PDB file of C-alpha atoms in Angstrom:
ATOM      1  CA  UNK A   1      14.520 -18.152 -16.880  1.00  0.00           C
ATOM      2  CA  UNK A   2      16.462 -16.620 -14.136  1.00  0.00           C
ATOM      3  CA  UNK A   3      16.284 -18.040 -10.345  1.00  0.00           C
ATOM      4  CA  UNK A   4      17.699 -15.669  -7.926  1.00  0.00           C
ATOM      5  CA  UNK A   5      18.277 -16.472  -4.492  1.00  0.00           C
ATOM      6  CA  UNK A   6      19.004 -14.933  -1.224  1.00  0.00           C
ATOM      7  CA  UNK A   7      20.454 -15.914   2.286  1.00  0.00           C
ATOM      8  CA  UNK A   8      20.096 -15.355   4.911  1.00  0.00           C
ATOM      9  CA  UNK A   9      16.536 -14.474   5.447  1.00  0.00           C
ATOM     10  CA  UNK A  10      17.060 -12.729   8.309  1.00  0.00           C
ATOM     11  CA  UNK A  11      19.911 -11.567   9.932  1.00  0.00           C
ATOM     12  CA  UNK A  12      20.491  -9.984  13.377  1.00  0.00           C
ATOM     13  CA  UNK A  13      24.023  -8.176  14.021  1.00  0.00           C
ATOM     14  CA  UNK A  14      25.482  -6.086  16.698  1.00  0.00           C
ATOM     15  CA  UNK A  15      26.041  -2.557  16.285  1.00  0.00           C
ATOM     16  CA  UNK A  16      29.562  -2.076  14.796  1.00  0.00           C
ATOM     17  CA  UNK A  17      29.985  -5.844  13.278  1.00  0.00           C
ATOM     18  CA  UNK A  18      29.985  -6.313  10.104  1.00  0.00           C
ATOM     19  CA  UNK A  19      26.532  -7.974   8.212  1.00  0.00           C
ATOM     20  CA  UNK A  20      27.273  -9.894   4.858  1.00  0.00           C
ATOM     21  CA  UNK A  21      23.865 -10.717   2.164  1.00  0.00           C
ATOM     22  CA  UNK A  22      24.725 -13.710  -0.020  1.00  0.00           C
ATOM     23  CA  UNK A  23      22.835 -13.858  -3.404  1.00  0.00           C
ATOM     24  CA  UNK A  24      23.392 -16.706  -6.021  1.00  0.00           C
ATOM     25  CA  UNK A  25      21.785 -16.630 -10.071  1.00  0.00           C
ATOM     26  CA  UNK A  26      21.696 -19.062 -12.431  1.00  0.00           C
ATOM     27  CA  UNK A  27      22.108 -17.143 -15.834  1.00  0.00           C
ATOM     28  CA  UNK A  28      25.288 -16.820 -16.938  1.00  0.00           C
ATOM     29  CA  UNK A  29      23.683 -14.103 -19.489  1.00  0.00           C
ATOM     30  CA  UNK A  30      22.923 -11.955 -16.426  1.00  0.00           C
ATOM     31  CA  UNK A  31      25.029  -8.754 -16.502  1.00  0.00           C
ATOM     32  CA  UNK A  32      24.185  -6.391 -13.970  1.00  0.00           C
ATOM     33  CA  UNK A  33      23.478  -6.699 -10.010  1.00  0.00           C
ATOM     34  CA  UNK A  34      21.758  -3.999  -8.093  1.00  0.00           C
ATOM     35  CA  UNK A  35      21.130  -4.201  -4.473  1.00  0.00           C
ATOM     36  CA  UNK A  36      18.258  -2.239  -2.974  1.00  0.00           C
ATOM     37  CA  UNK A  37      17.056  -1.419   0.389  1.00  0.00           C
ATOM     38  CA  UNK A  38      13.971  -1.706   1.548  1.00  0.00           C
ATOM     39  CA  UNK A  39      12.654   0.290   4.994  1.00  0.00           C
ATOM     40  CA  UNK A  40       9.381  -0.409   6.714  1.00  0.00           C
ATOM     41  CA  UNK A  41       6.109   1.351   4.301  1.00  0.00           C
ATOM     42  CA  UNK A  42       9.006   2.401   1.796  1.00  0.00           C
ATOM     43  CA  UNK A  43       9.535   1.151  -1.966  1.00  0.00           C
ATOM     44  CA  UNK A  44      12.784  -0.165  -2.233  1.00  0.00           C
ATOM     45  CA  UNK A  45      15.808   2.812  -2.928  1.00  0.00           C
ATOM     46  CA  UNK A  46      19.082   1.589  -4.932  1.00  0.00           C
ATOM     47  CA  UNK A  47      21.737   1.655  -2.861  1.00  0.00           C
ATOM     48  CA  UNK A  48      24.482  -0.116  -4.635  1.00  0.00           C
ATOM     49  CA  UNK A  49      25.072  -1.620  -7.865  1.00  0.00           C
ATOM     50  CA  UNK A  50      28.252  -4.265  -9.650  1.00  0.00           C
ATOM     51  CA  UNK A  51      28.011  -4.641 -13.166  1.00  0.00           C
ATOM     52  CA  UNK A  52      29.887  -7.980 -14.722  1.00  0.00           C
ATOM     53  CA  UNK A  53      33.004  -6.408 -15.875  1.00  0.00           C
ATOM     54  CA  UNK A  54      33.708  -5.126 -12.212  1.00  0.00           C
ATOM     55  CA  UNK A  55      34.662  -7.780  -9.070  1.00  0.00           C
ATOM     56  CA  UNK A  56      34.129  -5.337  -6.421  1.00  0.00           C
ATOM     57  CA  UNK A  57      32.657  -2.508  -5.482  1.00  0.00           C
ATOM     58  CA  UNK A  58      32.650  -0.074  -2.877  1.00  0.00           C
ATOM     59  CA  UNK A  59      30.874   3.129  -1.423  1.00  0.00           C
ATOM     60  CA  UNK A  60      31.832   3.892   2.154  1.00  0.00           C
ATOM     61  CA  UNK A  61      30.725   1.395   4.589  1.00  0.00           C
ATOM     62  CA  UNK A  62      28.831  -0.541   1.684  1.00  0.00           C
ATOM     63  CA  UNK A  63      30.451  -3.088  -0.747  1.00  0.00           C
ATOM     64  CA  UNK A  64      29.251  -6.240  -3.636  1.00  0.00           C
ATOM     65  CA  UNK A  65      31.728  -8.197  -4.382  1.00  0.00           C
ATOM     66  CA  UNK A  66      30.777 -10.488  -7.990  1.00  0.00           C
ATOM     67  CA  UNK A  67      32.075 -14.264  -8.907  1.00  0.00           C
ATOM     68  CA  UNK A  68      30.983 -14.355 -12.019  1.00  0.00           C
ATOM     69  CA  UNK A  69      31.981 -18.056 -12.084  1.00  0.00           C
ATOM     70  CA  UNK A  70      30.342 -19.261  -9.253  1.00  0.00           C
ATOM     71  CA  UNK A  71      27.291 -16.822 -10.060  1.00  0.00           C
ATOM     72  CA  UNK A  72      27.256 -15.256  -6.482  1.00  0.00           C
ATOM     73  CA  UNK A  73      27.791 -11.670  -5.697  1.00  0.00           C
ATOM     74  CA  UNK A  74      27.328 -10.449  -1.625  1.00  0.00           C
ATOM     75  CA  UNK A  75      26.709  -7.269   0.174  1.00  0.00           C
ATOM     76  CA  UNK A  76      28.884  -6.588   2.750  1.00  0.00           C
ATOM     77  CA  UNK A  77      27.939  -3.655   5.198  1.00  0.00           C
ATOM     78  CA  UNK A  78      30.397  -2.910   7.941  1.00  0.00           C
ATOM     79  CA  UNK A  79      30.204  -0.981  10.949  1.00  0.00           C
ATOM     80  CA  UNK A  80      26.474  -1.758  11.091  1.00  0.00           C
ATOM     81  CA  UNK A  81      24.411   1.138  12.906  1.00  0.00           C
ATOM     82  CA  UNK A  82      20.291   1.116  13.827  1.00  0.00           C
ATOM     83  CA  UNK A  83      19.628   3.104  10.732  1.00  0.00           C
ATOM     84  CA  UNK A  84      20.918   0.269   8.724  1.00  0.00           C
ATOM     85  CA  UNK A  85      18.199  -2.013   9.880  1.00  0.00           C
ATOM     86  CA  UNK A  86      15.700  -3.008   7.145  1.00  0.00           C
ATOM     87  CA  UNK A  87      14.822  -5.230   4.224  1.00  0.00           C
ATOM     88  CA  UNK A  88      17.541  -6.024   1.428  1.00  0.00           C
ATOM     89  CA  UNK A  89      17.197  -7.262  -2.005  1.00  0.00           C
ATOM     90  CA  UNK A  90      19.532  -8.433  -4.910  1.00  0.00           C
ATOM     91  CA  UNK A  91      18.689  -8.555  -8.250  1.00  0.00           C
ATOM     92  CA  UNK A  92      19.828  -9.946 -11.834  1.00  0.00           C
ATOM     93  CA  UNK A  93      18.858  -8.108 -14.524  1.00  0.00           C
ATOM     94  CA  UNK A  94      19.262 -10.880 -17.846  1.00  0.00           C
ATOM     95  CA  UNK A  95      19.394  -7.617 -20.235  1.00  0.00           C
ATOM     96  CA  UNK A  96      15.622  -8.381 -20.375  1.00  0.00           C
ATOM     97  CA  UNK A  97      14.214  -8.114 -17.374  1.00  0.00           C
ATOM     98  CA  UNK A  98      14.989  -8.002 -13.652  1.00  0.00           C
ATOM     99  CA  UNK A  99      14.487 -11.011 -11.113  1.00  0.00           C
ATOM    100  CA  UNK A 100      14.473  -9.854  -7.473  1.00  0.00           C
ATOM    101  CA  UNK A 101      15.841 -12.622  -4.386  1.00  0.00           C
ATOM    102  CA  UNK A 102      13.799 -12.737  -1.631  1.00  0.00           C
ATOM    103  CA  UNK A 103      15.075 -10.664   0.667  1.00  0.00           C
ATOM    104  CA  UNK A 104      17.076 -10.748   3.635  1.00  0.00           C
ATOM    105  CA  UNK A 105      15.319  -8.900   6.677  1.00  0.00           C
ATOM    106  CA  UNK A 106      18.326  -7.374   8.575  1.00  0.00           C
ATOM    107  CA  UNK A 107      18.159  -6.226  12.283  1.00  0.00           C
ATOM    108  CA  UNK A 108      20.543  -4.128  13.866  1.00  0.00           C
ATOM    109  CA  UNK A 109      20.785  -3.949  17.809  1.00  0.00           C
ATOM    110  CA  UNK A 110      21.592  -0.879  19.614  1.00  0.00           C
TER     111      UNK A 110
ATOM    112  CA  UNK B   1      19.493   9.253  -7.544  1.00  0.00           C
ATOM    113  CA  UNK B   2      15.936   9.239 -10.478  1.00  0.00           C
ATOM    114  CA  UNK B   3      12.930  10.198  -8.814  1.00  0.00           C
ATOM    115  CA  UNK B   4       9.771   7.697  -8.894  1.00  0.00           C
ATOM    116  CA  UNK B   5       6.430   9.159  -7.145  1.00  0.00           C
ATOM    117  CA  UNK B   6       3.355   7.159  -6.420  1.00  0.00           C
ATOM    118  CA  UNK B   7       0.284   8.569  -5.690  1.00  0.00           C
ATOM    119  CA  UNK B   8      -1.701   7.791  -3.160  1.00  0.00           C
ATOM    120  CA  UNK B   9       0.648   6.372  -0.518  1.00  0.00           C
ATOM    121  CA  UNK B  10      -1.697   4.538   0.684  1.00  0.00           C
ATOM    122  CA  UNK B  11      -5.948   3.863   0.031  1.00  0.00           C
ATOM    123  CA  UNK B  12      -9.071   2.289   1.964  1.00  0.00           C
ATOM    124  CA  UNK B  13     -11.906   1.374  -0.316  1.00  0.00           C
ATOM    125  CA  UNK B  14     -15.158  -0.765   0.209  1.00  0.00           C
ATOM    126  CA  UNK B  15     -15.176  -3.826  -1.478  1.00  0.00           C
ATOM    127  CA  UNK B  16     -16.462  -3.580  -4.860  1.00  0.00           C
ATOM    128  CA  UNK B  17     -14.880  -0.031  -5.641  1.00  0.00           C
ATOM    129  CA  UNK B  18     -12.150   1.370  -8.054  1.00  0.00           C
ATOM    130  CA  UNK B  19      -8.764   2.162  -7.253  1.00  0.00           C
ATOM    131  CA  UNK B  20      -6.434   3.936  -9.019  1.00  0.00           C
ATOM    132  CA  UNK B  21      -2.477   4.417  -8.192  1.00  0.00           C
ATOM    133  CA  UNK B  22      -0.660   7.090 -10.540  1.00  0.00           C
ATOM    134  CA  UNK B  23       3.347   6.374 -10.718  1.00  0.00           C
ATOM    135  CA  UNK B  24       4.844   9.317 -12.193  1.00  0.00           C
ATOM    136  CA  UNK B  25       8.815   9.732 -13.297  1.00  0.00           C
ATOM    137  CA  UNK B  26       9.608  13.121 -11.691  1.00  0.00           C
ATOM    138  CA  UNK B  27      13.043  14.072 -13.655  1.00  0.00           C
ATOM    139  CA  UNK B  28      13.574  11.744 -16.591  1.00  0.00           C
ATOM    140  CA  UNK B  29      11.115  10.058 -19.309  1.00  0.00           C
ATOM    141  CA  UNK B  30      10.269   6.245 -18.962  1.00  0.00           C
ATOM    142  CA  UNK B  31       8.802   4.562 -22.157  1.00  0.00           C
ATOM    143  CA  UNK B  32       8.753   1.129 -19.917  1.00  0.00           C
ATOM    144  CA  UNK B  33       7.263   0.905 -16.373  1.00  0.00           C
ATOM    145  CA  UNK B  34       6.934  -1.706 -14.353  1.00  0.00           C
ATOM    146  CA  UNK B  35       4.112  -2.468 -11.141  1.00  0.00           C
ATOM    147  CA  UNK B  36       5.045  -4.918  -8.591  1.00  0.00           C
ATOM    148  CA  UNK B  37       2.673  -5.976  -5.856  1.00  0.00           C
ATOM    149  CA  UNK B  38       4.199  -7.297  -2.359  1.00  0.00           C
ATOM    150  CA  UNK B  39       2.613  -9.102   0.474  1.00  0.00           C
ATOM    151  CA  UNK B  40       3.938  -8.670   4.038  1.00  0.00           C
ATOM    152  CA  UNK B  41       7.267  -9.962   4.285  1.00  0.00           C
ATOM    153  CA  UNK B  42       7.758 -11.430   1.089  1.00  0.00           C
ATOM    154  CA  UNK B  43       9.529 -10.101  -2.158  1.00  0.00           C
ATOM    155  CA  UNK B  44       8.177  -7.824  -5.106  1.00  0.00           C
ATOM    156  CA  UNK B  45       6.017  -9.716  -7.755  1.00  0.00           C
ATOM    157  CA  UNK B  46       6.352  -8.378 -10.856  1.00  0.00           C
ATOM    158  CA  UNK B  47       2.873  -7.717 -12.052  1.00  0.00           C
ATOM    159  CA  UNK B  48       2.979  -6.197 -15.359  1.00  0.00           C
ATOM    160  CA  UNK B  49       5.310  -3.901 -17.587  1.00  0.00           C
ATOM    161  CA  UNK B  50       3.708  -0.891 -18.776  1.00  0.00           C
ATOM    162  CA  UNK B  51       4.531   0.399 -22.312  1.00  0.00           C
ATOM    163  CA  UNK B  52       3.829   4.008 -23.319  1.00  0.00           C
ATOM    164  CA  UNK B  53       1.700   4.282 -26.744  1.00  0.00           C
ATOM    165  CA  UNK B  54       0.805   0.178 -26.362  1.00  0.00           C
ATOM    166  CA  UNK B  55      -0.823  -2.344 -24.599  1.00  0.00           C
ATOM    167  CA  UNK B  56       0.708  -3.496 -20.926  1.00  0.00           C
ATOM    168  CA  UNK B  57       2.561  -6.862 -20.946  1.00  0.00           C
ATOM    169  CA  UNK B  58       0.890  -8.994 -17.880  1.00  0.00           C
ATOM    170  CA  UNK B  59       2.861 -11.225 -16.187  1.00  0.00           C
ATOM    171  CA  UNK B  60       1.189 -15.375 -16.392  1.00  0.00           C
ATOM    172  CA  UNK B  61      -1.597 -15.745 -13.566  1.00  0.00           C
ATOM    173  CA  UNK B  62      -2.087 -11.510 -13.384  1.00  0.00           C
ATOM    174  CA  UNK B  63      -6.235 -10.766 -14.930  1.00  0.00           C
ATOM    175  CA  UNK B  64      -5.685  -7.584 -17.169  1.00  0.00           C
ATOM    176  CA  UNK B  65      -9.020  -6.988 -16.613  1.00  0.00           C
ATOM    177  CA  UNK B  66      -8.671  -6.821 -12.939  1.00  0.00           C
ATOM    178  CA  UNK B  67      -5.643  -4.721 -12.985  1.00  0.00           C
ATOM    179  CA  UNK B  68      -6.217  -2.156 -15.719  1.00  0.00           C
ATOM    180  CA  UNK B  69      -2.600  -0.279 -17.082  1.00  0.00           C
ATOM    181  CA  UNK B  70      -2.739   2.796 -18.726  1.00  0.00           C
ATOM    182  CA  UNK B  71       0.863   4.763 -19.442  1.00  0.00           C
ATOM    183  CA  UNK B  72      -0.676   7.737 -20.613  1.00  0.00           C
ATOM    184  CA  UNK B  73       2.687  10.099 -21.068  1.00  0.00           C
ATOM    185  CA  UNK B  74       6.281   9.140 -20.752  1.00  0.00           C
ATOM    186  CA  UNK B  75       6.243   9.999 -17.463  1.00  0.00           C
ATOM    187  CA  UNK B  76       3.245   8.659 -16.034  1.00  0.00           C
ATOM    188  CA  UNK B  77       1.728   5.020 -15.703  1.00  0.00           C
ATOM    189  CA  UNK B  78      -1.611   4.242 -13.992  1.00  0.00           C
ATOM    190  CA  UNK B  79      -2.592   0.966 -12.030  1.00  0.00           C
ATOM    191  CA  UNK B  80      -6.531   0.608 -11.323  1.00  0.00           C
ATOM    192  CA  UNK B  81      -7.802  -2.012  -9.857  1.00  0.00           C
ATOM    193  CA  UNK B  82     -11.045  -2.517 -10.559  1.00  0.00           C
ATOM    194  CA  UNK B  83     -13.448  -4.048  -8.079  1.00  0.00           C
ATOM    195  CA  UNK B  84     -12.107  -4.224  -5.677  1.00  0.00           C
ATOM    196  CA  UNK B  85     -11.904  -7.288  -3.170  1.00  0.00           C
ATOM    197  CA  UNK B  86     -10.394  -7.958   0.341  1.00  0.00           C
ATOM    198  CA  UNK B  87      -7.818  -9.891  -1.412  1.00  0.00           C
ATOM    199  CA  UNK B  88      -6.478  -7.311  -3.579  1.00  0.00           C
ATOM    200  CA  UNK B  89      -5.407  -5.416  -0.386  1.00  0.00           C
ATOM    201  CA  UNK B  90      -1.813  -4.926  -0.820  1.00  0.00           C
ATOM    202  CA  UNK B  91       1.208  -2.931  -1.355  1.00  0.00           C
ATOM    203  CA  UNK B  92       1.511  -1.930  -4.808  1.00  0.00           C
ATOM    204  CA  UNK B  93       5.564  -0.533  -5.991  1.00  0.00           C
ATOM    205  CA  UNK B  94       6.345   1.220  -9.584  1.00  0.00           C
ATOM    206  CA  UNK B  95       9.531   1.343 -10.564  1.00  0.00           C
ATOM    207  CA  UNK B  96      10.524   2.858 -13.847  1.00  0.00           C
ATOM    208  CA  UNK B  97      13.993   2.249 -15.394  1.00  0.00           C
ATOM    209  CA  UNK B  98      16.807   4.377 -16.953  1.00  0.00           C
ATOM    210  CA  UNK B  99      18.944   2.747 -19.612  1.00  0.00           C
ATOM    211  CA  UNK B 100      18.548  -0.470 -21.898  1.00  0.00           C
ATOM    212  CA  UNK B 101      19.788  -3.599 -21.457  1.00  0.00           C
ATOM    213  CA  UNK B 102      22.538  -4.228 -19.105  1.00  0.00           C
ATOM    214  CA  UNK B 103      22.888  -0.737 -18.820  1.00  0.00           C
ATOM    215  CA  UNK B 104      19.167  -0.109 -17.054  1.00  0.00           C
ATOM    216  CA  UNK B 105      18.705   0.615 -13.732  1.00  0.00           C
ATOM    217  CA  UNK B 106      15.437   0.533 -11.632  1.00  0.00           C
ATOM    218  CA  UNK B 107      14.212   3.011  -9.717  1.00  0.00           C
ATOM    219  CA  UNK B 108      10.897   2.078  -7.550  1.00  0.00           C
ATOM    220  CA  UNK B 109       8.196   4.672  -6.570  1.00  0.00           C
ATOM    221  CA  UNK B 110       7.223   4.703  -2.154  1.00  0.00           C
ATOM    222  CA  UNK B 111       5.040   2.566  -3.452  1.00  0.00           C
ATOM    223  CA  UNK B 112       0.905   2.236  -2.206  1.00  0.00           C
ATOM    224  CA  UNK B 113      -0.602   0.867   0.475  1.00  0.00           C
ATOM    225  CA  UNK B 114      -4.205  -0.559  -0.520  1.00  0.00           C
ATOM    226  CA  UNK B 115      -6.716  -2.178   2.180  1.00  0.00           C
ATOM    227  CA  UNK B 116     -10.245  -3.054   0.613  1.00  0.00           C
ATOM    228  CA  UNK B 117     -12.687  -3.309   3.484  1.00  0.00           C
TER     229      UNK B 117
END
């Protein structure tokens, strides 16, 4: 099956600087790549999503970039802010089900 | 975004007791639902997929008699866990999808916050 898998685990990052989530999968059948957010008590909200036919991705401060070749896609979030801070997730979905990384626990200081 | 709603947000039970945890799909129908439990700090286990008018799929190591599934309407899915033990204390996320295939996305409930005293 699928093996997804996430790094950093946690990451700490000044307010303003940039904070880039690295996730790599090992199905080459997998076709779509969501990344959720996760706050503290919460269920995880969607907050971006790349689908195979797309490199790159973008919605304000948020982007995934996808290399389908070396089966990695990131997050990138720039100009980082408190509100930000929280737990992250990727995710391949194979077409049959989805596989979740581990999460990267990101902390941003004021 | 889809709307997922759990209900309760979060439970205390003595040991031994019943719990149930309704996930409900607020604007769109969900044939397929899917509970995930999660342990502090670690990532969602998929527990089981819920199918509407059948039995739930369990995932390998997850009792189905433990963890009963019911997805009584396309729009709602029940988790009870029956029995209750300290060790079933938890956080328990839905998440229902919209789409097939490549084209499905996920959309989790606030998930439930279970502590069996």
């Amino acid at each position: 099956g699928e093996n997804v898998e996430q790094h950093p685990s946690t990451l700490s990052v000044q307010e303003g600087d940039s904070a880039v989530i690295k996730c790599t999968y090992s199905d080459s059948a997998s076709n779509y790549f969501p990344w959720y957010k996760q706050e503290l008590g919460k269920g995880p909200q969607l907050i971006i999503d790349i689908r195979s036919n797309v490199g790159e991705k973008k919605d304000q401060r948020i982007a995934v970039t996808l290399n389908k070749t070396a089966k990695h896609f990131s997050l990138h979030i720039t100009e980082t802010q408190p509100e930000d801070s929280a737990v992250y997730f990727c995710a391949a979905n194979t077409g049959n089900q989805f596989y979740f990384g581990t999460g990267t626990s990101l902390t941003v200081i004021p | 975004g889809a709307v997922v709603s759990q209900h309760p947000s979060r439970v205390i039970c003595k040991s031994g007791t019943s719990v149930k945890i309704e996930c409900r799909s607020l604007d769109f129908q969900a044939t397929t639902m899917f509970w995930y439990r999660q342990f502090p700090k670690q990532s969602l286990m998929l527990m089981a997929t819920s199918n509407e008018g059948s039995k739930a799929t369990y995932e390998q190591g997850v009792e189905k008699d433990k963890f009963l599934i019911n997805h009584a309407s396309l729009t709602l899915s029940t988790l009870t866990v029956t029995s209750a033990h300290p060790e079933d204390s938890s956080f328990y996320i839905c998440s229902a999808p919209i789409g097939t295939g490549f084209q499905e996305t996920q959309y989790f409930g606030p998930g439930t916050r279970l502590l069996v005293l």
